Amino acid sequence: YSYFCKHMNTTNIAIFISGKGSNALNLITYFKNSEQFKICLIFATKENPELERSCAINNIKFHFSLKNGIELEKDQIQLCLANSISWVVLAGYLKQISPSFIALFPNRIINIHPSLLPKFGGKGMYGINVHRAVLAAKESKSGITIHYVTEEFDKGEIIAQYNLDLDLEETLETLEKKIHELELRYFPIVLEETIYDSSTQKII
Ligand code: GRF
């Protein structure tokens, strides 16, 4: 595997995606000029030519894989080690992270979920399914949750939540759009603060 992140005194981040990658694209833009935080690797389980181009321009390793289970994890570990990754961000990543991978990155894997966990989380609850369930339950609020990843889907310690009120005539489309706006606005900031805080604690 080619090396992309040669910098040693930076915090190197990998992003795992399975979908459109709009959150990943947003994070690449946000951290583009950061001296401290380097997005070094995008690991995609679905083809994404737009993101692949953006990675080429930004000197970020883009890896697409159709593998599953242990074979997929072996590639992920090799690429993370080759790029001196210290944080793994899941942005629309649909596969479960194994205990052995979590053990390599204790309290260093962060996920974003498009509901106010613990509500509307767990296996199968992703993307539009979440918003459909929120509307069906006639919730008055929804929002996003940024949390640490553990062996169970969407159960890790919550880092931050941002909520919004549902309109009376809220539709799947309007809710998805409003949630997406929250994600794009807050995920980069929360990530930067979380990673910065944990690294400064280390120094102290
Ligand atoms: C977002 O809704 C995010 O909350 C969830 O998956 C979706 C990712 O969308 N984890 P994208 O692939 O970043 O566009």
Coordinates of N, CA, C and O in Angstrom, one line a residue, residues 104-189:
L104 N -8.0 -2.0 18.3 CA -6.8 -1.2 17.7 C -7.0 0.3 17.9 O -6.0 1.0 17.9
F105 N -8.2 0.7 18.0 CA -8.5 2.2 18.1 C -9.5 2.4 19.2 O -10.6 2.9 19.0
P106 N -9.1 2.1 20.5 CA -10.0 2.3 21.6 C -10.3 3.8 21.8 O -9.5 4.6 21.8
N107 N -11.6 4.1 21.8 CA -12.1 5.4 22.0 C -11.6 6.4 20.9 O -11.4 7.6 21.1
R108 N -11.3 5.8 19.7 CA -10.8 6.6 18.6 C -11.6 6.3 17.3 O -11.1 6.7 16.3
I109 N -12.8 5.8 17.5 CA -13.7 5.6 16.3 C -15.0 6.4 16.6 O -15.6 6.2 17.6
I110 N -15.3 7.3 15.7 CA -16.5 8.1 15.9 C -17.5 8.0 14.7 O -17.1 7.9 13.6
N111 N -18.8 7.9 15.1 CA -19.8 7.7 14.1 C -20.8 8.9 14.2 O -21.0 9.5 15.2
I112 N -21.5 9.1 13.0 CA -22.6 10.1 13.0 C -23.9 9.4 12.6 O -23.8 8.5 11.7
H113 N -24.9 9.6 13.4 CA -26.2 9.0 13.2 C -27.3 10.0 13.0 O -27.3 10.9 13.8
P114 N -28.2 9.8 12.0 CA -29.2 10.9 11.8 C -30.5 10.8 12.6 O -31.6 11.0 12.1
S115 N -30.3 10.5 13.9 CA -31.5 10.6 14.8 C -30.9 10.9 16.2 O -29.7 10.9 16.5
L116 N -31.8 11.2 17.2 CA -31.4 11.5 18.6 C -31.3 10.1 19.3 O -32.3 9.7 20.0
L117 N -30.2 9.5 19.2 CA -30.0 8.2 19.9 C -30.3 8.4 21.4 O -30.0 9.5 21.9
P118 N -30.8 7.4 22.1 CA -30.9 6.0 21.6 C -32.1 5.7 20.8 O -32.3 4.6 20.3
K119 N -32.9 6.7 20.5 CA -34.1 6.5 19.6 C -33.7 6.3 18.2 O -32.8 6.9 17.7
F120 N -34.3 5.3 17.5 CA -34.2 5.1 16.1 C -32.7 4.8 15.7 O -32.2 5.3 14.7
G121 N -32.1 3.9 16.5 CA -30.8 3.5 16.2 C -30.8 1.9 16.1 O -31.8 1.3 16.1
G122 N -29.6 1.4 15.9 CA -29.5 -0.1 15.8 C -29.5 -0.6 14.3 O -29.6 0.2 13.4
K123 N -29.3 -1.9 14.2 CA -29.2 -2.5 12.9 C -30.3 -2.1 12.0 O -31.5 -2.1 12.4
G124 N -29.9 -1.8 10.8 CA -31.0 -1.5 9.8 C -31.5 -0.1 9.8 O -32.1 0.4 8.9
M125 N -31.1 0.7 10.9 CA -31.6 2.0 11.0 C -30.5 3.0 10.5 O -29.6 3.4 11.2
Y126 N -30.7 3.2 9.2 CA -29.7 4.2 8.6 C -30.5 4.9 7.5 O -31.5 4.5 7.0
G127 N -29.9 6.1 7.1 CA -30.4 6.9 6.0 C -31.9 7.2 6.2 O -32.5 7.4 7.3
I128 N -32.6 7.0 5.1 CA -34.1 7.3 5.0 C -34.9 6.5 5.9 O -36.0 6.9 6.4
N129 N -34.4 5.3 6.3 CA -35.2 4.4 7.2 C -35.4 5.1 8.5 O -36.4 5.0 9.2
V130 N -34.4 5.9 8.9 CA -34.5 6.6 10.2 C -35.6 7.6 10.2 O -36.4 7.7 11.0
H131 N -35.5 8.4 9.1 CA -36.5 9.5 9.0 C -37.9 9.0 8.9 O -38.9 9.5 9.5
R132 N -38.1 7.9 8.2 CA -39.4 7.2 8.0 C -39.9 6.8 9.4 O -41.1 7.1 9.7
A133 N -39.1 6.2 10.2 CA -39.5 5.8 11.5 C -39.8 7.0 12.4 O -40.8 6.9 13.2
V134 N -39.1 8.0 12.3 CA -39.3 9.2 13.1 C -40.7 9.8 12.8 O -41.5 10.2 13.7
L135 N -41.0 9.9 11.5 CA -42.3 10.5 11.1 C -43.4 9.5 11.5 O -44.4 10.0 12.0
A136 N -43.2 8.2 11.3 CA -44.2 7.2 11.7 C -44.6 7.3 13.2 O -45.7 7.1 13.6
A137 N -43.5 7.6 14.0 CA -43.7 7.7 15.4 C -44.3 9.0 15.9 O -44.4 9.3 17.0
K138 N -44.5 9.9 14.9 CA -45.0 11.3 15.1 C -44.2 12.0 16.2 O -44.7 12.7 17.1
E139 N -42.9 11.9 16.0 CA -42.0 12.6 17.0 C -42.1 14.1 16.7 O -42.3 14.6 15.6
S140 N -41.9 14.9 17.8 CA -41.9 16.4 17.6 C -40.6 16.9 17.3 O -40.4 18.0 16.8
K141 N -39.5 16.1 17.6 CA -38.1 16.5 17.4 C -37.4 15.4 16.7 O -37.7 14.2 16.9
S142 N -36.3 15.7 16.0 CA -35.3 14.8 15.5 C -34.0 15.5 15.6 O -33.9 16.6 16.1
G143 N -33.0 14.8 15.0 CA -31.7 15.5 15.1 C -30.6 14.5 14.7 O -30.8 13.5 14.1
I144 N -29.3 14.9 15.1 CA -28.2 14.0 14.8 C -27.4 13.7 16.1 O -27.5 14.4 17.1
T145 N -26.8 12.5 16.1 CA -26.0 12.1 17.2 C -24.6 11.8 16.7 O -24.4 11.0 15.8
I146 N -23.6 12.3 17.4 CA -22.2 12.0 17.1 C -21.7 11.2 18.3 O -21.8 11.7 19.5
H147 N -21.2 10.0 18.1 CA -20.9 9.1 19.3 C -19.7 8.2 19.0 O -19.3 8.0 17.8
Y148 N -19.1 7.7 20.1 CA -18.0 6.7 19.9 C -18.6 5.4 19.5 O -19.7 5.1 19.8
V149 N -17.8 4.6 18.7 CA -18.3 3.4 18.2 C -17.9 2.2 19.1 O -16.7 2.2 19.6
T150 N -18.8 1.4 19.5 CA -18.5 0.2 20.3 C -19.0 -1.0 19.4 O -19.4 -0.9 18.3
E151 N -19.0 -2.2 20.1 CA -19.3 -3.4 19.3 C -20.8 -3.5 18.9 O -21.1 -4.2 18.0
E152 N -21.6 -2.8 19.6 CA -23.0 -2.8 19.3 C -23.4 -1.5 18.4 O -22.9 -0.4 18.7
F153 N -24.2 -1.7 17.4 CA -24.6 -0.6 16.6 C -25.1 0.6 17.4 O -26.0 0.4 18.2
D154 N -24.6 1.8 17.2 CA -25.2 3.0 17.7 C -25.4 3.0 19.3 O -26.2 3.7 19.8
K155 N -24.5 2.3 20.0 CA -24.6 2.2 21.5 C -23.5 3.0 22.2 O -23.5 3.0 23.4
G156 N -22.5 3.5 21.5 CA -21.3 4.0 22.2 C -21.7 5.4 22.9 O -22.7 6.0 22.7
E157 N -20.7 5.8 23.8 CA -20.9 7.1 24.5 C -21.2 8.2 23.5 O -20.5 8.4 22.5
I158 N -22.2 9.0 23.9 CA -22.6 10.1 23.0 C -21.6 11.3 23.2 O -21.4 11.7 24.4
I159 N -21.1 11.9 22.1 CA -20.3 13.0 22.2 C -21.1 14.3 22.1 O -20.9 15.3 22.8
A160 N -22.0 14.3 21.1 CA -22.8 15.6 20.9 C -24.1 15.2 20.2 O -24.2 14.2 19.4
Q161 N -25.1 16.0 20.5 CA -26.4 15.8 19.8 C -26.9 17.2 19.4 O -26.7 18.2 20.2
Y162 N -27.5 17.4 18.2 CA -28.1 18.6 17.8 C -29.5 18.3 17.3 O -29.7 17.3 16.6
N163 N -30.6 19.0 17.8 CA -31.9 18.6 17.5 C -32.6 19.7 16.7 O -32.2 20.9 16.7
L164 N -33.8 19.4 16.1 CA -34.6 20.3 15.4 C -36.1 19.9 15.6 O -36.4 18.7 15.9
D165 N -37.0 20.9 15.5 CA -38.4 20.6 15.7 C -39.0 20.2 14.3 O -38.6 20.8 13.3
L166 N -39.8 19.2 14.4 CA -40.5 18.8 13.1 C -41.7 19.7 12.9 O -42.4 20.0 13.8
D167 N -41.9 20.1 11.6 CA -43.1 20.9 11.3 C -44.3 19.9 11.2 O -44.1 18.7 11.1
L168 N -45.5 20.5 11.3 CA -46.6 19.6 11.2 C -46.7 18.9 9.9 O -47.1 17.7 9.8
E169 N -46.3 19.6 8.8 CA -46.4 18.9 7.5 C -45.1 18.4 7.0 O -44.8 18.4 5.9
E170 N -44.2 18.0 8.0 CA -42.8 17.5 7.6 C -42.9 16.3 6.7 O -43.8 15.4 7.0
T171 N -42.1 16.2 5.7 CA -42.1 15.1 4.8 C -40.7 14.4 5.0 O -39.8 15.0 5.5
L172 N -40.6 13.2 4.4 CA -39.3 12.5 4.4 C -38.3 13.4 3.8 O -37.2 13.5 4.3
E173 N -38.6 14.0 2.7 CA -37.6 14.8 1.9 C -37.2 16.0 2.8 O -36.0 16.3 2.9
T174 N -38.2 16.7 3.4 CA -37.8 18.0 4.1 C -37.0 17.6 5.4 O -36.0 18.3 5.7
L175 N -37.4 16.5 6.0 CA -36.7 16.1 7.2 C -35.2 15.7 6.9 O -34.3 16.1 7.5
E176 N -35.1 14.9 5.8 CA -33.8 14.4 5.4 C -32.8 15.6 5.1 O -31.7 15.6 5.5
K177 N -33.4 16.6 4.5 CA -32.6 17.8 4.1 C -32.2 18.6 5.3 O -31.0 18.9 5.5
K178 N -33.1 18.7 6.3 CA -32.8 19.5 7.5 C -31.7 18.7 8.3 O -30.8 19.3 8.9
I179 N -31.9 17.4 8.4 CA -30.9 16.6 9.2 C -29.5 16.7 8.5 O -28.5 16.9 9.1
H180 N -29.5 16.6 7.2 CA -28.3 16.6 6.4 C -27.5 18.0 6.7 O -26.3 18.0 6.9
E181 N -28.3 19.1 6.7 CA -27.7 20.4 7.0 C -27.1 20.4 8.4 O -26.0 20.9 8.6
L182 N -27.7 19.8 9.4 CA -27.1 19.7 10.7 C -25.8 18.9 10.7 O -24.8 19.3 11.3
E183 N -25.8 17.8 9.9 CA -24.6 17.0 9.8 C -23.4 17.8 9.2 O -22.3 17.8 9.8
L184 N -23.7 18.5 8.1 CA -22.7 19.2 7.4 C -22.1 20.4 8.3 O -21.0 20.7 8.3
R185 N -23.0 21.0 9.1 CA -22.6 22.1 9.9 C -21.8 21.7 11.1 O -20.8 22.3 11.5
Y186 N -22.3 20.6 11.8 CA -21.7 20.3 13.1 C -20.6 19.2 13.1 O -19.8 19.2 14.0
F187 N -20.7 18.2 12.2 CA -19.8 17.1 12.3 C -18.3 17.5 12.3 O -17.5 17.2 13.2
P188 N -17.9 18.4 11.4 CA -16.5 18.8 11.4 C -16.1 19.5 12.7 O -15.0 19.2 13.3
I189 N -16.9 20.4 13.2 CA -16.6 21.1 14.5 C -16.4 20.2 15.6 O -15.5 20.2 16.4

